[in-house]
Amino acid sequence: MRQDLYYKPESRHWLPIKKESRFLSLFTVVTFPNGGCTGASGDNGTCMTARECSSRGGSANGYCANGFGLCCVFMTSCGSTTSENGTYFINSGYPSWYDGTGSCELTVIKSHPDVCQIRLDFDRFTISGPERMNNVCNQDQFIVSGGNPIPAICGFNQGNHMYIDAGIGTTNPVKLTFVTSGNSFERIWKVKVTQIPCSTIYKADVGCLQYFTGVSGQIRSFNYDPASGLQLSNQDYGICIRMERNFCGIQYTACLDSANNRSRAFTLGGNSNNPVNSMIGSGAGPNNCANDWLLIPCASNVGRVAPAQALCTDRICGGTFSADLSMQSSSVLSTVKPFRLWFHTDNVEAPVDVDNRGFCLNYVQQPCTNNVF
């Protein structure tokens, strides 16, 4: 039998070559970071090994890291506690409708002490809407507790979002609760829970329940729908838009409304079954906004000519979007920085305010080269 040898000078001997030294190992250890990934279903997850995904209670949803890892998606329902970033909070029986009554709660614990905020994205959100007299959520409600004060909401809110202040340290759990009661109703929800570190550039400014980025976008009040939505009572929160580089102003325009003969994209006061003019200012007169309003700091209509160009208002309400008293909608400009809105409604609608939808606005930031600035 032939044997391969090699010479070892220090011993002055020929020694046999071990067979295993002629072959590479059949196993290679592959490591990869636990970064974000998109699963086969389109849901967001975390890239990890199959063993780690299973031990942490996730579900494999496609591959990542060039096929070496699995995209692990975390979904949980009533009575659960999670510290996993990117968890989806779903109704019992999802993706089927839920027609039960009771309370469904998720407790969110920080994944790291450096987490400052929690963002909720309403991928699916349909529960019973408010009663029709004063638009109060008195049957189904979505309630957030443990963070900054947040108004309860109900109805249709798919595509909307919230930011929650998570406090300092690790001892501040946030509770998300869907309360369902009343008549039979086809409910469904899927809420993505993202934990945001304090040091990130995408953290929302303080005092912003909603935070938008980008040169353009769309802002909708909760439960807005031009055909059947109702403006919710007892709302009081800030809406912020990050000022992008080289932009100095922001312009708002009411969204298109193809569901009604006369647009209801901005209806915050009066009986919107009839044409209602815009109302402005904080006084107590018939054309002022004393109860429900959207505050846009120093707002003025685009194209307003001098000398009125220097004039501006803050609160806007009524049934027409305009910074002037008008029956004609207009684009509205604000140059106050940072870019912020404030939405407020009281707890009374009837008999003066009827069938108001809330608002839907498209915004476009205006470059500093614009001669308005």
GROMACS .gro file of N, CA and C in nm, residues 305-368:
model
  192
  305VAL      N    1  -5.262   8.809  -0.282
  305VAL     CA    2  -5.184   8.922  -0.332
  305VAL      C    3  -5.162   9.025  -0.223
  306ALA      N    4  -5.058   9.106  -0.237
  306ALA     CA    5  -5.030   9.214  -0.143
  306ALA      C    6  -5.143   9.317  -0.148
  307PRO      N    7  -5.173   9.387  -0.035
  307PRO     CA    8  -5.098   9.382   0.090
  307PRO      C    9  -5.143   9.273   0.186
  308ALA      N   10  -5.243   9.194   0.144
  308ALA     CA   11  -5.295   9.091   0.235
  308ALA      C   12  -5.196   8.976   0.254
  309GLN      N   13  -5.088   8.975   0.177
  309GLN     CA   14  -4.990   8.867   0.185
  309GLN      C   15  -4.934   8.854   0.326
  310ALA      N   16  -4.925   8.964   0.398
  310ALA     CA   17  -4.866   8.960   0.531
  310ALA      C   18  -4.962   8.903   0.635
  311LEU      N   19  -5.090   8.891   0.601
  311LEU     CA   20  -5.188   8.842   0.696
  311LEU      C   21  -5.188   8.690   0.698
  312CYS      N   22  -5.216   8.633   0.815
  312CYS     CA   23  -5.226   8.488   0.824
  312CYS      C   24  -5.319   8.452   0.939
  313THR      N   25  -5.360   8.326   0.942
  313THR     CA   26  -5.446   8.278   1.049
  313THR      C   27  -5.385   8.152   1.107
  314ASP      N   28  -5.448   8.095   1.209
  314ASP     CA   29  -5.396   7.971   1.264
  314ASP      C   30  -5.502   7.860   1.257
  315ARG      N   31  -5.612   7.875   1.330
  315ARG     CA   32  -5.714   7.771   1.328
  315ARG      C   33  -5.798   7.777   1.200
  316ILE      N   34  -5.823   7.658   1.144
  316ILE     CA   35  -5.912   7.646   1.029
  316ILE      C   36  -6.013   7.536   1.059
  317CYS      N   37  -6.140   7.562   1.030
  317CYS     CA   38  -6.244   7.461   1.049
  317CYS      C   39  -6.353   7.485   0.946
  318GLY      N   40  -6.474   7.438   0.972
  318GLY     CA   41  -6.582   7.453   0.876
  318GLY      C   42  -6.582   7.341   0.774
  319GLY      N   43  -6.643   7.368   0.657
  319GLY     CA   44  -6.659   7.265   0.555
  319GLY      C   45  -6.581   7.290   0.428
  320THR      N   46  -6.492   7.390   0.430
  320THR     CA   47  -6.410   7.423   0.313
  320THR      C   48  -6.269   7.452   0.361
  321PHE      N   49  -6.169   7.398   0.292
  321PHE     CA   50  -6.031   7.420   0.334
  321PHE      C   51  -5.977   7.548   0.273
  322SER      N   52  -5.964   7.650   0.356
  322SER     CA   53  -5.913   7.779   0.312
  322SER      C   54  -5.873   7.859   0.434
  323ALA      N   55  -5.767   7.940   0.420
  323ALA     CA   56  -5.724   8.028   0.528
  323ALA      C   57  -5.799   8.161   0.527
  324ASP      N   58  -5.890   8.178   0.431
  324ASP     CA   59  -5.981   8.293   0.426
  324ASP      C   60  -6.123   8.242   0.446
  325LEU      N   61  -6.214   8.331   0.485
  325LEU     CA   62  -6.356   8.296   0.487
  325LEU      C   63  -6.401   8.280   0.343
  326SER      N   64  -6.436   8.157   0.305
  326SER     CA   65  -6.463   8.131   0.164
  326SER      C   66  -6.545   8.004   0.147
  327MET      N   67  -6.614   7.996   0.035
  327MET     CA   68  -6.682   7.872  -0.005
  327MET      C   69  -6.598   7.794  -0.105
  328GLN      N   70  -6.481   7.847  -0.139
  328GLN     CA   71  -6.395   7.785  -0.238
  328GLN      C   72  -6.266   7.736  -0.172
  329SER      N   73  -6.235   7.609  -0.192
  329SER     CA   74  -6.115   7.551  -0.134
  329SER      C   75  -5.990   7.611  -0.196
  330SER      N   76  -5.883   7.617  -0.117
  330SER     CA   77  -5.758   7.675  -0.164
  330SER      C   78  -5.641   7.597  -0.106
  331SER      N   79  -5.528   7.603  -0.173
  331SER     CA   80  -5.404   7.553  -0.114
  331SER      C   81  -5.357   7.653  -0.010
  332VAL      N   82  -5.303   7.602   0.100
  332VAL     CA   83  -5.266   7.686   0.214
  332VAL      C   84  -5.117   7.669   0.241
  333LEU      N   85  -5.050   7.782   0.266
  333LEU     CA   86  -4.905   7.783   0.285
  333LEU      C   87  -4.871   7.826   0.427
  334SER      N   88  -4.768   7.761   0.485
  334SER     CA   89  -4.714   7.802   0.614
  334SER      C   90  -4.562   7.798   0.606
  335THR      N   91  -4.497   7.899   0.663
  335THR     CA   92  -4.351   7.902   0.665
  335THR      C   93  -4.296   7.895   0.808
  336VAL      N   94  -4.383   7.869   0.904
  336VAL     CA   95  -4.340   7.857   1.044
  336VAL      C   96  -4.266   7.724   1.061
  337LYS      N   97  -4.153   7.729   1.128
  337LYS     CA   98  -4.070   7.610   1.147
  337LYS      C   99  -4.057   7.580   1.297
  338PRO      N  100  -4.056   7.453   1.337
  338PRO     CA  101  -4.071   7.333   1.253
  338PRO      C  102  -4.213   7.320   1.199
  339PHE      N  103  -4.231   7.232   1.101
  339PHE     CA  104  -4.362   7.213   1.039
  339PHE      C  105  -4.450   7.128   1.131
  340ARG      N  106  -4.552   7.192   1.188
  340ARG     CA  107  -4.640   7.122   1.282
  340ARG      C  108  -4.785   7.163   1.263
  341LEU      N  109  -4.873   7.067   1.286
  341LEU     CA  110  -5.017   7.092   1.291
  341LEU      C  111  -5.067   7.046   1.427
  342TRP      N  112  -5.184   7.096   1.465
  342TRP     CA  113  -5.248   7.048   1.588
  342TRP      C  114  -5.395   7.028   1.560
  343PHE      N  115  -5.446   6.908   1.591
  343PHE     CA  116  -5.586   6.875   1.564
  343PHE      C  117  -5.660   6.862   1.696
  344HIS      N  118  -5.776   6.930   1.704
  344HIS     CA  119  -5.854   6.929   1.829
  344HIS      C  120  -6.002   6.916   1.797
  345THR      N  121  -6.069   6.826   1.871
  345THR     CA  122  -6.215   6.819   1.866
  345THR      C  123  -6.267   6.806   2.009
  346ASP      N  124  -6.387   6.861   2.034
  346ASP     CA  125  -6.447   6.846   2.166
  346ASP      C  126  -6.535   6.721   2.167
  347ASN      N  127  -6.623   6.710   2.266
  347ASN     CA  128  -6.705   6.589   2.280
  347ASN      C  129  -6.849   6.609   2.237
  348VAL      N  130  -6.878   6.719   2.165
  348VAL     CA  131  -7.015   6.749   2.123
  348VAL      C  132  -7.017   6.778   1.974
  349GLU      N  133  -7.110   6.716   1.902
  349GLU     CA  134  -7.130   6.745   1.761
  349GLU      C  135  -7.272   6.798   1.738
  350ALA      N  136  -7.372   6.717   1.770
  350ALA     CA  137  -7.512   6.755   1.748
  350ALA      C  138  -7.551   6.873   1.839
  351PRO      N  139  -7.642   6.958   1.794
  351PRO     CA  140  -7.713   6.952   1.665
  351PRO      C  141  -7.648   7.034   1.554
  352VAL      N  142  -7.540   7.108   1.586
  352VAL     CA  143  -7.482   7.199   1.487
  352VAL      C  144  -7.395   7.125   1.386
  353ASP      N  145  -7.309   7.037   1.436
  353ASP     CA  146  -7.214   6.966   1.349
  353ASP      C  147  -7.269   6.829   1.314
  354VAL      N  148  -7.285   6.803   1.185
  354VAL     CA  149  -7.348   6.680   1.138
  354VAL      C  150  -7.266   6.618   1.025
  355ASP      N  151  -7.237   6.489   1.038
  355ASP     CA  152  -7.173   6.409   0.932
  355ASP      C  153  -7.038   6.464   0.886
  356ASN      N  154  -6.965   6.528   0.975
  356ASN     CA  155  -6.831   6.574   0.938
  356ASN      C  156  -6.736   6.456   0.928
  357ARG      N  157  -6.652   6.456   0.825
  357ARG     CA  158  -6.563   6.344   0.797
  357ARG      C  159  -6.426   6.357   0.863
  358GLY      N  160  -6.389   6.479   0.905
  358GLY     CA  161  -6.252   6.502   0.947
  358GLY      C  162  -6.175   6.566   0.833
  359PHE      N  163  -6.049   6.525   0.814
  359PHE     CA  164  -5.972   6.587   0.706
  359PHE      C  165  -5.876   6.490   0.642
  360CYS      N  166  -5.845   6.521   0.517
  360CYS     CA  167  -5.739   6.453   0.442
  360CYS      C  168  -5.667   6.562   0.364
  361LEU      N  169  -5.537   6.579   0.390
  361LEU     CA  170  -5.458   6.683   0.326
  361LEU      C  171  -5.334   6.623   0.260
  362ASN      N  172  -5.305   6.669   0.140
  362ASN     CA  173  -5.176   6.640   0.077
  362ASN      C  174  -5.082   6.756   0.107
  363TYR      N  175  -4.958   6.725   0.141
  363TYR     CA  176  -4.862   6.832   0.166
  363TYR      C  177  -4.744   6.821   0.069
  364VAL      N  178  -4.687   6.937   0.036
  364VAL     CA  179  -4.566   6.945  -0.045
  364VAL      C  180  -4.478   7.053   0.016
  365GLN      N  181  -4.356   7.017   0.053
  365GLN     CA  182  -4.264   7.116   0.106
  365GLN      C  183  -4.215   7.207  -0.006
  366GLN      N  184  -4.193   7.334   0.029
  366GLN     CA  185  -4.157   7.435  -0.069
  366GLN      C  186  -4.009   7.472  -0.056
  367PRO      N  187  -3.935   7.474  -0.168
  367PRO     CA  188  -3.791   7.501  -0.161
  367PRO      C  189  -3.761   7.643  -0.116
  368CYS      N  190  -3.644   7.660  -0.056
  368CYS     CA  191  -3.604   7.792  -0.006
  368CYS      C  192  -3.583   7.893  -0.118
   0.00000   0.00000   0.00000
